[in-house]
Coordinates of C-alpha atoms in Angstrom, one line a residue:
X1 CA 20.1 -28.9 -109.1
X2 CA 18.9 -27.5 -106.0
X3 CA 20.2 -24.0 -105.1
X4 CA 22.6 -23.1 -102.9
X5 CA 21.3 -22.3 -99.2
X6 CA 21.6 -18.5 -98.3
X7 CA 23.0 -16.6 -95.6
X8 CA 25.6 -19.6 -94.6
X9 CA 25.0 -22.0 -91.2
X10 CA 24.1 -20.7 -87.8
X11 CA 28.0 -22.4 -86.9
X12 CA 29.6 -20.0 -89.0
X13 CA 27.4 -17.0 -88.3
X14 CA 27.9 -17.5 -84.5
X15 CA 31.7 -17.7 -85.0
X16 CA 32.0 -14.8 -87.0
X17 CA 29.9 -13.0 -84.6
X18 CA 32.3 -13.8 -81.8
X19 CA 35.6 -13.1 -83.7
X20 CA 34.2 -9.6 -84.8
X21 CA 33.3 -8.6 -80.9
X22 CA 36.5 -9.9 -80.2
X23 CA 38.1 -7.4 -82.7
X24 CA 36.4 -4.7 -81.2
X25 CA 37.1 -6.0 -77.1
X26 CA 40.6 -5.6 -78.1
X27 CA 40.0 -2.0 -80.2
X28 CA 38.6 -0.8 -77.1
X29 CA 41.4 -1.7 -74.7
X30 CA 43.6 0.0 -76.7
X31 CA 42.0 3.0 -76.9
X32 CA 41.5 2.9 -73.1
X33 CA 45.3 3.3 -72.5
X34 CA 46.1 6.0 -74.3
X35 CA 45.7 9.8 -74.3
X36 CA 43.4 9.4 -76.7
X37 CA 40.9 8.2 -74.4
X38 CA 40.9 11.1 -72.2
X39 CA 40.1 13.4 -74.6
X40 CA 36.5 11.2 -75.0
X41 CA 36.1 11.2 -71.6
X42 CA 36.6 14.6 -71.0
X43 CA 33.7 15.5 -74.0
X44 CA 31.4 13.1 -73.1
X45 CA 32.0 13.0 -69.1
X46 CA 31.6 9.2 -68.9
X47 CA 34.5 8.9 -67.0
X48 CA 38.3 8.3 -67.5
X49 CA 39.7 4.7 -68.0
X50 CA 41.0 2.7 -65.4
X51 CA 44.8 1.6 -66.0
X52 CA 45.7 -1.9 -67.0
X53 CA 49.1 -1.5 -68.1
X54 CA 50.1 -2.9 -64.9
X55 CA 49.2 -6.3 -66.2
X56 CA 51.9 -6.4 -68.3
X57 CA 54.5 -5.6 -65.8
X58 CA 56.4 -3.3 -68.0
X59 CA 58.8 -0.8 -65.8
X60 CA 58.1 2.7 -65.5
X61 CA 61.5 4.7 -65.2
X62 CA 61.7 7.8 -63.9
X63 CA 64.1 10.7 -62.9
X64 CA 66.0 10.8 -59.9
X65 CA 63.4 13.2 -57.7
X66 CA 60.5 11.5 -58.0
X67 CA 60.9 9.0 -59.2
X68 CA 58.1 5.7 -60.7
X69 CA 60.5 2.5 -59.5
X70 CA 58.5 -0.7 -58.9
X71 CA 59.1 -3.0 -56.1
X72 CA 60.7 -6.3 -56.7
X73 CA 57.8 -8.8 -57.7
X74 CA 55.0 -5.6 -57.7
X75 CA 52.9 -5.0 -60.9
X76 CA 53.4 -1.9 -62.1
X77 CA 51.3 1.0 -59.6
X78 CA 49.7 4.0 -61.7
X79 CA 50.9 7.0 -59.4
X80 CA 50.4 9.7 -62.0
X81 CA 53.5 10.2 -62.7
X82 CA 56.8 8.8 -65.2
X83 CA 59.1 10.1 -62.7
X84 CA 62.6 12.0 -62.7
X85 CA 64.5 9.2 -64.8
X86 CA 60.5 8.8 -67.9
X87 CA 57.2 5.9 -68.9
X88 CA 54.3 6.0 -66.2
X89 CA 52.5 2.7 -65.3
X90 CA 49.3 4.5 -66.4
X91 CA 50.1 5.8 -69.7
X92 CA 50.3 9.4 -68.4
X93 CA 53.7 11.1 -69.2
X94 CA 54.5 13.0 -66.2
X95 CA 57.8 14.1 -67.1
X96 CA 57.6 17.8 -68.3
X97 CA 59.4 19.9 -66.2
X98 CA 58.1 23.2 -67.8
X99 CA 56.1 25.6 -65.4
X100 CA 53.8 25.1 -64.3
X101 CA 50.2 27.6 -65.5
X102 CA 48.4 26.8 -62.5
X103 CA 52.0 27.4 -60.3
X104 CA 51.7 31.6 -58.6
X105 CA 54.5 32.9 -57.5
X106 CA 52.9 35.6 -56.2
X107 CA 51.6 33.3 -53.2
X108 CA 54.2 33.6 -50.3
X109 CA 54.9 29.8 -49.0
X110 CA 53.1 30.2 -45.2
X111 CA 54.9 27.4 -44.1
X112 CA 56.9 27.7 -41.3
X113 CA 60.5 26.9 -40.6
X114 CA 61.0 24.1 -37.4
X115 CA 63.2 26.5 -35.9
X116 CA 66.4 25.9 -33.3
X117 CA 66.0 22.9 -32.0
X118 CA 65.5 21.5 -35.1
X119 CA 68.6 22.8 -36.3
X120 CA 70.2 22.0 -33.1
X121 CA 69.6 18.4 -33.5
X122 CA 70.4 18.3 -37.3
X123 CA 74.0 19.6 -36.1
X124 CA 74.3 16.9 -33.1
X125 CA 73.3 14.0 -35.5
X126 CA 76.2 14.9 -37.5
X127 CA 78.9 13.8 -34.7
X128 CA 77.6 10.2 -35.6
X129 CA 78.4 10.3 -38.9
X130 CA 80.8 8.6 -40.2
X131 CA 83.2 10.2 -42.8
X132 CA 84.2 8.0 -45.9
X133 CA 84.8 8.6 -49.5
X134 CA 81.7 8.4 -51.9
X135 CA 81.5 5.0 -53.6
X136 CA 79.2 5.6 -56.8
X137 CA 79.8 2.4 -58.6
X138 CA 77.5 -0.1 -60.1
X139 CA 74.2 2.4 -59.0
X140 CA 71.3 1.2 -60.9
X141 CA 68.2 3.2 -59.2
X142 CA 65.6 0.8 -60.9
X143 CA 66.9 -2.3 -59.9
X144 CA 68.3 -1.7 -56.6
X145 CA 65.6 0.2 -55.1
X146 CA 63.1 -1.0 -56.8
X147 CA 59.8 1.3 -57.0
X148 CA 56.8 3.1 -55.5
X149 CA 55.4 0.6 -53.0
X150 CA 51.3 0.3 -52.9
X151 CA 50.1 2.0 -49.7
X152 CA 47.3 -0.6 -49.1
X153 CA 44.3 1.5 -50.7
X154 CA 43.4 0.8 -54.1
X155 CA 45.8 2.3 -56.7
X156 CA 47.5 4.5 -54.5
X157 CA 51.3 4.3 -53.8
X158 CA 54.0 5.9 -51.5
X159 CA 53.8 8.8 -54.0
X160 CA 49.8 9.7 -52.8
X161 CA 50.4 8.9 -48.8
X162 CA 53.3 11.7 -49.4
X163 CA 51.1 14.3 -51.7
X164 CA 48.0 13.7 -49.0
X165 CA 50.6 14.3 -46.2
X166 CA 52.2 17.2 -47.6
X167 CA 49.6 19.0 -49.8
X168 CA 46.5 20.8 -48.5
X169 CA 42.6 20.5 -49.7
X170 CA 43.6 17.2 -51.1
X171 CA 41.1 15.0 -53.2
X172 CA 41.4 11.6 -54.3
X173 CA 39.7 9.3 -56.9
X174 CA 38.0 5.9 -55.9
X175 CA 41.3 4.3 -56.6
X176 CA 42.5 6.5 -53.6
X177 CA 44.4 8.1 -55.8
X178 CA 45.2 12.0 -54.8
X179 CA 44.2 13.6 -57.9
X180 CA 44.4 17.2 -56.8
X181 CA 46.0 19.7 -53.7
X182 CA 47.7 22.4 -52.8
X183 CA 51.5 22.9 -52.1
X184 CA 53.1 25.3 -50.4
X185 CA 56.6 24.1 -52.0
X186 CA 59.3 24.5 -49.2
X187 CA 61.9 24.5 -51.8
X188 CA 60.8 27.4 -54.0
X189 CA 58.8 29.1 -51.2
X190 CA 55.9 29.1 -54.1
X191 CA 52.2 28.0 -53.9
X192 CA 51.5 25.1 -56.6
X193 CA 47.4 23.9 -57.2
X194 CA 48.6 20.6 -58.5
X195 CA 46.0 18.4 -61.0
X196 CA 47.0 14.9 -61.6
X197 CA 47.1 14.6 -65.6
X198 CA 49.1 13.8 -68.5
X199 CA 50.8 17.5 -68.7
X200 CA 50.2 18.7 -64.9
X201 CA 51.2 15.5 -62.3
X202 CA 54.9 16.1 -62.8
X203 CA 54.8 20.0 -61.2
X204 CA 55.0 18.4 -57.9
X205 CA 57.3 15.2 -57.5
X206 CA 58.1 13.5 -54.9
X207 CA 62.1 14.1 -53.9
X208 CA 65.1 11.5 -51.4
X209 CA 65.9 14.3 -49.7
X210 CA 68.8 12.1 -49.2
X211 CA 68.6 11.1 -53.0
X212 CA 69.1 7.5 -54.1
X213 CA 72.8 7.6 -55.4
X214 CA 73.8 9.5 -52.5
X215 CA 72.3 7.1 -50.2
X216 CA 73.8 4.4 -52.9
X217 CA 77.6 5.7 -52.7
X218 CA 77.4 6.3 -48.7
X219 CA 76.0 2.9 -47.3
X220 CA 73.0 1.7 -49.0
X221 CA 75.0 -0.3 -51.8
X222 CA 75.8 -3.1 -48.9
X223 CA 72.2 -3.1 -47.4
X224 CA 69.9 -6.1 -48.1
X225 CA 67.2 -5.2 -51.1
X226 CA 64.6 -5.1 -48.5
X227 CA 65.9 -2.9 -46.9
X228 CA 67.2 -0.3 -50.3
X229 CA 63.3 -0.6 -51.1
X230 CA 62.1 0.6 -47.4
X231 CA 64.7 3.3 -48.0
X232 CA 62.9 4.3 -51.3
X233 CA 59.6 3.9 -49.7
X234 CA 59.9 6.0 -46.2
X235 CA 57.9 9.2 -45.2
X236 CA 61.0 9.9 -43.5
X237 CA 63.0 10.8 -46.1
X238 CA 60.4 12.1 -48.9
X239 CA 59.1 15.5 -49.6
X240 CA 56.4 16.7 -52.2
X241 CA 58.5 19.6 -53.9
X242 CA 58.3 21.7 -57.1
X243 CA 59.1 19.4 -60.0
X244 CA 61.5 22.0 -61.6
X245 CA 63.2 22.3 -58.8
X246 CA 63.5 18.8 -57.7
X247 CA 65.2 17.9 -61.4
X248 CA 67.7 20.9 -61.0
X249 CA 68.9 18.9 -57.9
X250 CA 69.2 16.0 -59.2
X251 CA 71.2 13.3 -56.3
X252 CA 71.7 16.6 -54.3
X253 CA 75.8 16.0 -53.8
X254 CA 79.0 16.8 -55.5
X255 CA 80.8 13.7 -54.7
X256 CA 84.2 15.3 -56.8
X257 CA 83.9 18.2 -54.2
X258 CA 84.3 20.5 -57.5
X259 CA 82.2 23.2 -55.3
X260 CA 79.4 22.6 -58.2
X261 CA 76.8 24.6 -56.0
X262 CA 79.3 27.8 -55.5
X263 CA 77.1 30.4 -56.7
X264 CA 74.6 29.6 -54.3
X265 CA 76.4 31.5 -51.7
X266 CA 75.3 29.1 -48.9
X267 CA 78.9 27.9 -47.4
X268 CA 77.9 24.6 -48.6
X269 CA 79.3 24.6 -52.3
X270 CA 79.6 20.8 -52.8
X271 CA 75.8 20.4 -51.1
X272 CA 72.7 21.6 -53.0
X273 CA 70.3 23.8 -51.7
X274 CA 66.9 25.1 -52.2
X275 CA 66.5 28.4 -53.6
X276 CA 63.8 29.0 -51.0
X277 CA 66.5 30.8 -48.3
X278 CA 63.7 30.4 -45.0
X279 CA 63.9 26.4 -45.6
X280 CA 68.1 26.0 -46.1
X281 CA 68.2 25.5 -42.4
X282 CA 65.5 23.0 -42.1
X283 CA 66.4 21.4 -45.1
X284 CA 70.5 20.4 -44.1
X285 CA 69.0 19.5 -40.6
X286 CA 66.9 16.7 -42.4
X287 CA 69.9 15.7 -44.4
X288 CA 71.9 15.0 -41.3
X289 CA 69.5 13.3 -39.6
X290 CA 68.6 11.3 -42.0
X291 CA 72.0 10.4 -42.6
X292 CA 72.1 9.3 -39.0
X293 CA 69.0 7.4 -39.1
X294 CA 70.0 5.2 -42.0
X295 CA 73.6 5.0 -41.0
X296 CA 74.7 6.8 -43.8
X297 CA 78.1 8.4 -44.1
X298 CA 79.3 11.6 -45.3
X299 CA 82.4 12.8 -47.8
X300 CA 84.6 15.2 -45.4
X301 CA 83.6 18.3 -47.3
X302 CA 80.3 17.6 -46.9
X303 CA 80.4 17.0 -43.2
X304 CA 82.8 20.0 -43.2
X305 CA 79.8 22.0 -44.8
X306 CA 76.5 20.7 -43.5
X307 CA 78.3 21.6 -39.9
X308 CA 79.3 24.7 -40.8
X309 CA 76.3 25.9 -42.4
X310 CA 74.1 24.4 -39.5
X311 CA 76.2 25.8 -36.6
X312 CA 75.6 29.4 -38.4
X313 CA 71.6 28.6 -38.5
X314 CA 71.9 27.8 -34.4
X315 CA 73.8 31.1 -34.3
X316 CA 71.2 32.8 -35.9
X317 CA 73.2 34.1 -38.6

């Protein structure tokens, strides 16, 4: 009998050849979005992965200040960050709100405050207002305002246009990503060298200065989707703030008016305010005129407050 041919045919050595690089295609895509793989990267410098996980369109949620929320019918944008309410597109958890170590609160904030007429105009937008009771139900941040929008460059989303705008010395990756900066935080009045990373991208967050639920329970639930996601979306009403701080806000507004922000000592009890004294002013003046812009109403002891507070600042007291 004649023996047995070694080694098996070339059809069967060719498939398992292609089912074994297979196995290892697919072991490598793993590896390439998680943590793990930065930790190669960084030994070996051969550069960090790109992010994929926007193929599978699975939602990043994030916290209320800075927040990841994805447009209706957009993948999934990597922006560096799980925001405020927690799962980034890229794999990178961004929601620590520890310290900063590369945060020095020894650097005095330089920036300046916009001053009187600033303040001025804050105080005359409020005489459009309209007053009305805080209507809170059915607010579902993901799905009614949907998330960071791309800003037409790569990778890079509303998120990055604001950290370029807002931080100084700014570099970004080839994805146009901002990946590193300098904030001079107007809400703490500190200096934070952010690094976009795992355990760093979530120092400085991106905050509604007129925060979702408030803009939610005073107009915005009887806008069109469109126009909840230009909302989300506009350089108008974002900020680049310390990440800390922009949690400990949260949506900003005591809608009970149970004077939650008494101890802040700033005649505006039901309104929260930044602990950073020089930028109280500025910062109720963009509340109002916000407010105005968007058509936005106000609870009565809010209007009662942010006039009060911002007739004091045209005072000069």
């Amino acid at each position: 009998m004649a023996g047995r041919r070694k080694g098996g045919s070339p059809f069967k050595t060719l498939l398992e050849g292609i089912v074994t690089a297979f196995l290892i295609g697919v072991m490598l895509v793993v590896l390439a979005v998680t943590p793990a793989w930065d930790a190669i990267v960084d030994a070996t410098g051969i550069g960090h992965h790109v992010d994929v996980s926007s193929l599978f369109h699975k939602d990043p949620v994030r916290p209320d200040g800075s927040e990841t929320i994805l447009k209706p019918g957009q993948p999934a944008q990597s922006d560096g960050q799980t925001d405020p309410t927690p799962t980034p597109s890229n794999g990178q958890s961004d929601t620590t709100t520890a310290q900063p170590d590369n945060q020095t609160a020894a650097q005095p904030n330089t920036q300046t405050t916009a001053g009187h007429d600033y303040w001025q105009a804050g105080l005359d937008a409020t005489n459009a207002i309209t007053t009305a009771k805080a209507r809170q139900g059915g607010y579902d941040r993901e799905r009614q305002f949907g998330g960071w929008a791309s800003n037409g460059c790569g990778a890079a989303t509303t998120r990055d246009t604001i950290l370029e705008r807002d931080m100084t010395d700014v570099k970004k990756n080839a994805k146009c990503q901002v990946v590193s900066g300098t904030l001079a935080d107007p809400y703490t009045g500190r200096t934070i060298h952010f690094t976009r990373g795992p355990k760093t991208s979530a120092n400085v967050q991106i905050d509604h200065v007129v925060a979702l639920q408030d803009a939610w329970a005073s107009g915005a639930r009887d806008w069109t989707q469109e126009k909840r996601v230009e909302y989300a979306n506009s350089p108008d009403v974002l900020l680049a703030s310390d990440g800390p701080a922009n949690m400990a806000k949260g949506n900003g507004l005591d809608f009970n008016g149970t004077s939650r922000w008494l101890t802040q000592k700033t005649g505006a009890p039901d309104v929260w305010m930044p602990d950073n004294t020089a930028y109280r002013c500025d910062y109720m003046a963009k509340r109002a005129q916000i407010k105005k812009q968007w058509g936005l109403t106000m609870t009565a002891r809010e209007k009662q407050q942010t006039v009060s507070v911002l007739a004091s600042c045209v005072a000069g007291n």
